[in-house]
């Protein structure tokens, strides 16, 4: 998932206790639409296939990093299964994706005692020489702190021990802390460090390191970078504070191979009256190479897919085409979303909306909306139809990364809004497993997604751009 | 820590919202005792040395399994530091302890896909041949389920996927679930299994396996046994449920070496009037070989030690001897507690109480008491002195494992009662780290411990046996 605009987050917080949205009427929808909405909610709240397929996907193929065989095998399975579902236009659309490979990795504390620490290399990092990089550690608590100790950093491994901010919404805390993951290697290299470590970007930890994309730029020589668990980062910081010399050996086989072929997975129900008008409903199918990729974003992808299957099963054929897209390469390139934008550029004027779920399939509250004020006003009328699920919020905020390029071209965007309290407990870690996907929450997300997609596809007009 | 009697737990639950204990008067204590109690609470609530030493101990020596060099080095440091603290009778008392060594270990899923799972071998387990044990997995959800599928178990690795019970107090849930850890290898071997796995005994998991003692008996050939993370156990169970054949390779170098010499670490403040009468205040210094052993039980041990140091620092010399004991080998043998009992047998009639903290230094509620009804009644008068800390509960319940032998001989026992809501999130896992030790909670535990030990040591009479 991507960062939302803070304005949207604050709007969410302000609305959290407002009963207004939930009590708003749902004007202007025909009895037929209302009847279909009720049928879809009923079917979604009793659905078992979506959750079951999510389990099959994540158990059988595991995590699905761009460039991996597991991602492509999972895509093959999805295409075959979508054919069996009876969808129209089932196909993969080719996308060249980055192919980063983790390899084995370790960080060993040498002094003041010898022990193996808990790490995950950051996605896109370079590796170390085979013998690793052995160096003293300089712990800093911010970029400013690094600047203040720049002369101490030369030849060392810099550890950014920056706590996940508390007292703010999780997404805002993430926005602040993730800067060290994204640019920590650049900042450390600028002052002559030979490697960089960050404290995992996590709002809670049980010795669980978290990966995610990191960046280099042309101004410095790349250095390897990895995330320590929160606990281990704090331990090294305490050691430095009490004057114990800290030295580690960081070993990473990480490397980037040539770009690989992947696919956006696409299928649809052809519109019964206006087949050229398209509602995109989506999640991303790739994941990091840890855990199962169940939360980020198997759950979102399967909810989008199952939403379309429920329409099919109930014989509901909206006027417009409902197109499910399981994006590839959200995590480390967003090339799937951009390829779709480029390949479908001429059709985007007829894309009436693009919906994505990528904040986990936790209890849904509604949607963020990215588009015009008039579009938001009309979207708020739709959201009243979600009152039976308790997911009526429709607030201004960024949608998600994969649909961003479309939105830039004017397509109204929706992001599924969920209770993300525990999102950063699991995000990009080995704990992104089926265990933390609640089947009832999954059904509620499915219901929320299918209602929005259906109504946008079947209502008389479209959202103002 | 050990299992408390359920009666005590229920008593605790019933009292949780009762204001009575907190409002009870503290009759029969002299102004001098009340003044010293106030000084000790004040000092404890501003103490920084105890927490700082806990950090130094756990960062510098790490975890401290019986038989390890780290435990003995930590004991050396404690003895030296206690000498510097100016205590009397600082010495180590020899104890022969089991010496189990984990070695490297892994469990690899072979089918339906290849991936490395998250495990911790159980303490006391035998190892596997160097090539490991490769076998199909039979997942069961109880001993009864295993019995029902006994003929399927031969030649397989049995996985007990038994959830940690919810809806009961954590300690009660533990009591139920831990049976599989303790006797799972015996039950699986009885039906011809070649290895056993359990779902980690944990009330919450972030892919974090939990170790702990396991047992064999003379009726079966020992088989290796390890704990999977909750997430991985659930995954294998789902695979079996959907008919996917599950096969793993379990490799463990675990083995038991000859017993090793360790020590109970002992120091005291000699009683000013009745030096032969002794109040034992204690925690255990050994830990499992994972994490830092900060919660289980570095925190309890350091709180006990710091309690005595605070009396020393404030120049408070109780009538009776206050003896701090940092037990060795609580985790896999309880030999420290039994050796103390045997070596001090003739003095136990003059041991007026034995106090231990071994449920983590979370927010304290008071104490469990193990002794006579008359002893409990008098202890409840003492507990009113803990009202400033909010730790006034004094309920019937088992004390802790290390003092059990003494209690059997009539010594009144106290166990520090804390908010153990998250205890089994970290217990016996790599997440038993300083990060989850809250400094304020530590101070409150310290205050609670020091008040009880001081009053028992300085009040005119002793508790009825």
PDB file of N, CA, C and O in Angstrom, chain B residues 11 25 47 99 128 190 212 218 244 249 267 278 356 380 418 449:
ATOM      1  N   UNK B  11      -9.711 -16.754  42.221  1.00  0.00           N
ATOM      2  CA  UNK B  11      -9.752 -15.757  43.290  1.00  0.00           C
ATOM      3  C   UNK B  11      -9.241 -14.426  42.792  1.00  0.00           C
ATOM      4  O   UNK B  11      -9.830 -13.376  43.068  1.00  0.00           O
ATOM      5  N   UNK B  25      -7.297  -1.057  56.183  1.00  0.00           N
ATOM      6  CA  UNK B  25      -6.278  -0.369  56.962  1.00  0.00           C
ATOM      7  C   UNK B  25      -5.057  -1.263  57.135  1.00  0.00           C
ATOM      8  O   UNK B  25      -5.101  -2.453  56.832  1.00  0.00           O
ATOM      9  N   UNK B  47      13.954   4.585  41.332  1.00  0.00           N
ATOM     10  CA  UNK B  47      15.165   3.796  41.106  1.00  0.00           C
ATOM     11  C   UNK B  47      15.489   3.702  39.609  1.00  0.00           C
ATOM     12  O   UNK B  47      14.601   3.510  38.775  1.00  0.00           O
ATOM     13  N   UNK B  99      22.679 -30.083  31.245  1.00  0.00           N
ATOM     14  CA  UNK B  99      23.350 -29.294  30.212  1.00  0.00           C
ATOM     15  C   UNK B  99      22.843 -29.733  28.844  1.00  0.00           C
ATOM     16  O   UNK B  99      23.456 -30.573  28.170  1.00  0.00           O
ATOM     17  N   UNK B 128      18.211 -35.372  15.801  1.00  0.00           N
ATOM     18  CA  UNK B 128      17.910 -36.277  14.689  1.00  0.00           C
ATOM     19  C   UNK B 128      19.234 -36.779  14.123  1.00  0.00           C
ATOM     20  O   UNK B 128      20.296 -36.231  14.448  1.00  0.00           O
ATOM     21  N   UNK B 190       4.338 -43.352  21.164  1.00  0.00           N
ATOM     22  CA  UNK B 190       3.508 -44.531  21.492  1.00  0.00           C
ATOM     23  C   UNK B 190       2.761 -45.075  20.290  1.00  0.00           C
ATOM     24  O   UNK B 190       2.434 -46.263  20.235  1.00  0.00           O
ATOM     25  N   UNK B 212      10.677 -24.587  25.522  1.00  0.00           N
ATOM     26  CA  UNK B 212      10.265 -24.976  26.870  1.00  0.00           C
ATOM     27  C   UNK B 212      10.568 -26.450  27.052  1.00  0.00           C
ATOM     28  O   UNK B 212      10.858 -27.156  26.081  1.00  0.00           O
ATOM     29  N   UNK B 218       9.942 -43.981  30.253  1.00  0.00           N
ATOM     30  CA  UNK B 218      10.652 -45.231  29.984  1.00  0.00           C
ATOM     31  C   UNK B 218       9.846 -46.185  29.106  1.00  0.00           C
ATOM     32  O   UNK B 218      10.341 -47.228  28.713  1.00  0.00           O
ATOM     33  N   UNK B 244      -3.926 -31.735   0.696  1.00  0.00           N
ATOM     34  CA  UNK B 244      -2.557 -31.639   0.180  1.00  0.00           C
ATOM     35  C   UNK B 244      -1.656 -32.517   1.047  1.00  0.00           C
ATOM     36  O   UNK B 244      -1.704 -32.442   2.276  1.00  0.00           O
ATOM     37  N   UNK B 249      11.195 -32.187   6.491  1.00  0.00           N
ATOM     38  CA  UNK B 249      12.463 -32.722   6.994  1.00  0.00           C
ATOM     39  C   UNK B 249      12.829 -31.953   8.252  1.00  0.00           C
ATOM     40  O   UNK B 249      13.017 -30.740   8.214  1.00  0.00           O
ATOM     41  N   UNK B 267      23.287 -13.484  48.586  1.00  0.00           N
ATOM     42  CA  UNK B 267      23.868 -12.385  49.375  1.00  0.00           C
ATOM     43  C   UNK B 267      22.814 -11.950  50.379  1.00  0.00           C
ATOM     44  O   UNK B 267      21.641 -12.254  50.232  1.00  0.00           O
ATOM     45  N   UNK B 278      15.338 -15.735  58.587  1.00  0.00           N
ATOM     46  CA  UNK B 278      15.681 -15.354  57.211  1.00  0.00           C
ATOM     47  C   UNK B 278      14.427 -15.128  56.372  1.00  0.00           C
ATOM     48  O   UNK B 278      13.502 -15.956  56.393  1.00  0.00           O
ATOM     49  N   UNK B 356       9.237 -14.967  45.617  1.00  0.00           N
ATOM     50  CA  UNK B 356       9.848 -15.039  44.283  1.00  0.00           C
ATOM     51  C   UNK B 356       8.997 -14.278  43.278  1.00  0.00           C
ATOM     52  O   UNK B 356       7.763 -14.262  43.361  1.00  0.00           O
ATOM     53  N   UNK B 380      -2.457 -10.689  54.677  1.00  0.00           N
ATOM     54  CA  UNK B 380      -3.405  -9.694  54.149  1.00  0.00           C
ATOM     55  C   UNK B 380      -3.311  -8.377  54.911  1.00  0.00           C
ATOM     56  O   UNK B 380      -3.589  -7.322  54.346  1.00  0.00           O
ATOM     57  N   UNK B 418       1.221 -10.341  38.817  1.00  0.00           N
ATOM     58  CA  UNK B 418       1.325  -9.228  37.857  1.00  0.00           C
ATOM     59  C   UNK B 418       0.262  -9.370  36.776  1.00  0.00           C
ATOM     60  O   UNK B 418      -0.394 -10.404  36.655  1.00  0.00           O
ATOM     61  N   UNK B 449       8.011  -5.755  45.892  1.00  0.00           N
ATOM     62  CA  UNK B 449       8.897  -6.778  46.469  1.00  0.00           C
ATOM     63  C   UNK B 449       9.603  -6.262  47.720  1.00  0.00           C
ATOM     64  O   UNK B 449       9.689  -6.954  48.737  1.00  0.00           O
TER      65      UNK B 449
END
